[in-house]
Amino acid sequence: NQWRRFQFFEKELVTADGSGNGEAHPELQKLTVNTVSSGRGQLVLGDADGCVTLCDRKFTLQKFQAYERSVTKLHQLQQQNVLVSVG
């Protein structure tokens, strides 16, 4: 048997200015990500500090405190603009 390697994604550094050059996005580096969900053009990250971070296609971040402790589960509904979280 031969194993084939498929490259589905190209590796690219996410930077604050979106150029891909320079240092990694400082806000993303700070996160201790516990859970991730995606949908409706956004990546949603739940971290160990109880914060939920929304990241759009341009890597613009919006962050809010959801819980006093860590976020353990996230699910973004595909058909509605609803985010369900457990923390």
PDB file of C-alpha atoms in Angstrom:
ATOM      1  CA  ASN A   1       0.000   0.000   0.000  1.00  0.00           C
ATOM      2  CA  GLN A   2       1.146   3.489  -0.804  1.00  0.00           C
ATOM      3  CA  TRP A   3       0.143   6.458   1.264  1.00  0.00           C
ATOM      4  CA  ARG A   4      -0.654   9.648  -0.557  1.00  0.00           C
ATOM      5  CA  ARG A   5      -0.200  13.029   0.965  1.00  0.00           C
ATOM      6  CA  PHE A   6      -2.793  15.687   0.253  1.00  0.00           C
ATOM      7  CA  GLN A   7      -2.170  19.334   0.996  1.00  0.00           C
ATOM      8  CA  PHE A   8      -5.555  20.944   1.584  1.00  0.00           C
ATOM      9  CA  PHE A   9      -4.335  24.208   3.056  1.00  0.00           C
ATOM     10  CA  GLU A  10      -1.430  26.516   2.505  1.00  0.00           C
ATOM     11  CA  LYS A  11       0.361  27.650   5.632  1.00  0.00           C
ATOM     12  CA  GLU A  12       0.218  31.406   6.113  1.00  0.00           C
ATOM     13  CA  LEU A  13       1.126  33.522   9.126  1.00  0.00           C
ATOM     14  CA  VAL A  14      -1.798  35.538  10.495  1.00  0.00           C
ATOM     15  CA  THR A  15      -0.640  39.071  11.258  1.00  0.00           C
ATOM     16  CA  ALA A  16      -2.433  42.075  12.725  1.00  0.00           C
ATOM     17  CA  ASP A  17      -2.279  44.010   9.449  1.00  0.00           C
ATOM     18  CA  GLY A  18      -3.248  40.996   7.314  1.00  0.00           C
ATOM     19  CA  SER A  19      -0.112  41.197   5.181  1.00  0.00           C
ATOM     20  CA  GLY A  20       1.328  37.852   6.283  1.00  0.00           C
ATOM     21  CA  ASN A  21       4.673  39.554   6.861  1.00  0.00           C
ATOM     22  CA  GLY A  22       6.166  40.293  10.250  1.00  0.00           C
ATOM     23  CA  GLU A  23       5.050  39.123  13.671  1.00  0.00           C
ATOM     24  CA  ALA A  24       2.103  36.866  14.379  1.00  0.00           C
ATOM     25  CA  HIS A  25      -1.150  38.571  15.421  1.00  0.00           C
ATOM     26  CA  PRO A  26      -0.518  39.509  19.091  1.00  0.00           C
ATOM     27  CA  GLU A  27      -4.114  38.972  20.238  1.00  0.00           C
ATOM     28  CA  LEU A  28      -4.228  35.479  18.740  1.00  0.00           C
ATOM     29  CA  GLN A  29      -0.909  34.581  20.355  1.00  0.00           C
ATOM     30  CA  LYS A  30      -2.275  35.448  23.809  1.00  0.00           C
ATOM     31  CA  LEU A  31      -5.225  33.034  23.591  1.00  0.00           C
ATOM     32  CA  THR A  32      -5.294  29.680  25.346  1.00  0.00           C
ATOM     33  CA  VAL A  33      -7.889  28.106  23.065  1.00  0.00           C
ATOM     34  CA  ASN A  34     -10.099  25.367  24.538  1.00  0.00           C
ATOM     35  CA  THR A  35     -12.767  25.081  21.865  1.00  0.00           C
ATOM     36  CA  VAL A  36     -13.456  26.288  18.321  1.00  0.00           C
ATOM     37  CA  SER A  37     -16.514  26.630  16.119  1.00  0.00           C
ATOM     38  CA  SER A  38     -17.078  28.173  12.711  1.00  0.00           C
ATOM     39  CA  GLY A  39     -19.871  29.364  10.497  1.00  0.00           C
ATOM     40  CA  ARG A  40     -21.394  32.406   8.859  1.00  0.00           C
ATOM     41  CA  GLY A  41     -17.952  33.655   7.801  1.00  0.00           C
ATOM     42  CA  GLN A  42     -16.457  33.601  11.279  1.00  0.00           C
ATOM     43  CA  LEU A  43     -14.142  31.505  13.371  1.00  0.00           C
ATOM     44  CA  VAL A  44     -15.190  31.472  17.035  1.00  0.00           C
ATOM     45  CA  LEU A  45     -12.595  30.703  19.715  1.00  0.00           C
ATOM     46  CA  GLY A  46     -13.347  29.917  23.361  1.00  0.00           C
ATOM     47  CA  ASP A  47     -10.446  30.310  25.763  1.00  0.00           C
ATOM     48  CA  ALA A  48      -9.340  29.295  29.258  1.00  0.00           C
ATOM     49  CA  ASP A  49     -10.118  32.773  30.654  1.00  0.00           C
ATOM     50  CA  GLY A  50     -13.834  32.522  29.803  1.00  0.00           C
ATOM     51  CA  CYS A  51     -13.622  34.809  26.762  1.00  0.00           C
ATOM     52  CA  VAL A  52     -15.122  34.238  23.341  1.00  0.00           C
ATOM     53  CA  THR A  53     -13.232  35.699  20.390  1.00  0.00           C
ATOM     54  CA  LEU A  54     -14.852  36.162  16.983  1.00  0.00           C
ATOM     55  CA  CYS A  55     -12.495  36.250  14.005  1.00  0.00           C
ATOM     56  CA  ASP A  56     -13.795  37.226  10.559  1.00  0.00           C
ATOM     57  CA  ARG A  57     -12.268  36.569   7.138  1.00  0.00           C
ATOM     58  CA  LYS A  58     -10.077  39.676   7.410  1.00  0.00           C
ATOM     59  CA  PHE A  59      -8.821  38.508  10.843  1.00  0.00           C
ATOM     60  CA  THR A  60     -10.637  41.336  12.612  1.00  0.00           C
ATOM     61  CA  LEU A  61     -11.155  40.256  16.210  1.00  0.00           C
ATOM     62  CA  GLN A  62     -14.073  40.942  18.536  1.00  0.00           C
ATOM     63  CA  LYS A  63     -13.755  39.628  22.068  1.00  0.00           C
ATOM     64  CA  PHE A  64     -16.139  39.440  25.016  1.00  0.00           C
ATOM     65  CA  GLN A  65     -16.108  37.892  28.486  1.00  0.00           C
ATOM     66  CA  ALA A  66     -18.676  35.068  28.511  1.00  0.00           C
ATOM     67  CA  TYR A  67     -17.824  33.230  31.751  1.00  0.00           C
ATOM     68  CA  GLU A  68     -15.742  33.630  34.887  1.00  0.00           C
ATOM     69  CA  ARG A  69     -14.060  30.306  34.088  1.00  0.00           C
ATOM     70  CA  SER A  70     -13.054  28.647  30.827  1.00  0.00           C
ATOM     71  CA  VAL A  71     -15.281  28.175  27.799  1.00  0.00           C
ATOM     72  CA  THR A  72     -15.638  24.422  27.250  1.00  0.00           C
ATOM     73  CA  LYS A  73     -17.968  24.117  24.229  1.00  0.00           C
ATOM     74  CA  LEU A  74     -19.020  26.347  21.336  1.00  0.00           C
ATOM     75  CA  HIS A  75     -21.482  25.769  18.519  1.00  0.00           C
ATOM     76  CA  GLN A  76     -22.520  28.342  15.942  1.00  0.00           C
ATOM     77  CA  LEU A  77     -25.789  27.546  14.173  1.00  0.00           C
ATOM     78  CA  GLN A  78     -25.436  27.548  10.405  1.00  0.00           C
ATOM     79  CA  GLN A  79     -28.936  28.769   9.480  1.00  0.00           C
ATOM     80  CA  GLN A  80     -29.341  31.406  12.197  1.00  0.00           C
ATOM     81  CA  ASN A  81     -27.149  34.038  13.762  1.00  0.00           C
ATOM     82  CA  VAL A  82     -26.954  32.129  17.081  1.00  0.00           C
ATOM     83  CA  LEU A  83     -23.899  31.091  19.078  1.00  0.00           C
ATOM     84  CA  VAL A  84     -24.328  28.498  21.836  1.00  0.00           C
ATOM     85  CA  SER A  85     -21.624  28.254  24.488  1.00  0.00           C
ATOM     86  CA  VAL A  86     -20.954  26.250  27.643  1.00  0.00           C
ATOM     87  CA  GLY A  87     -18.541  27.369  30.289  1.00  0.00           C
TER      88      GLY A  87
END
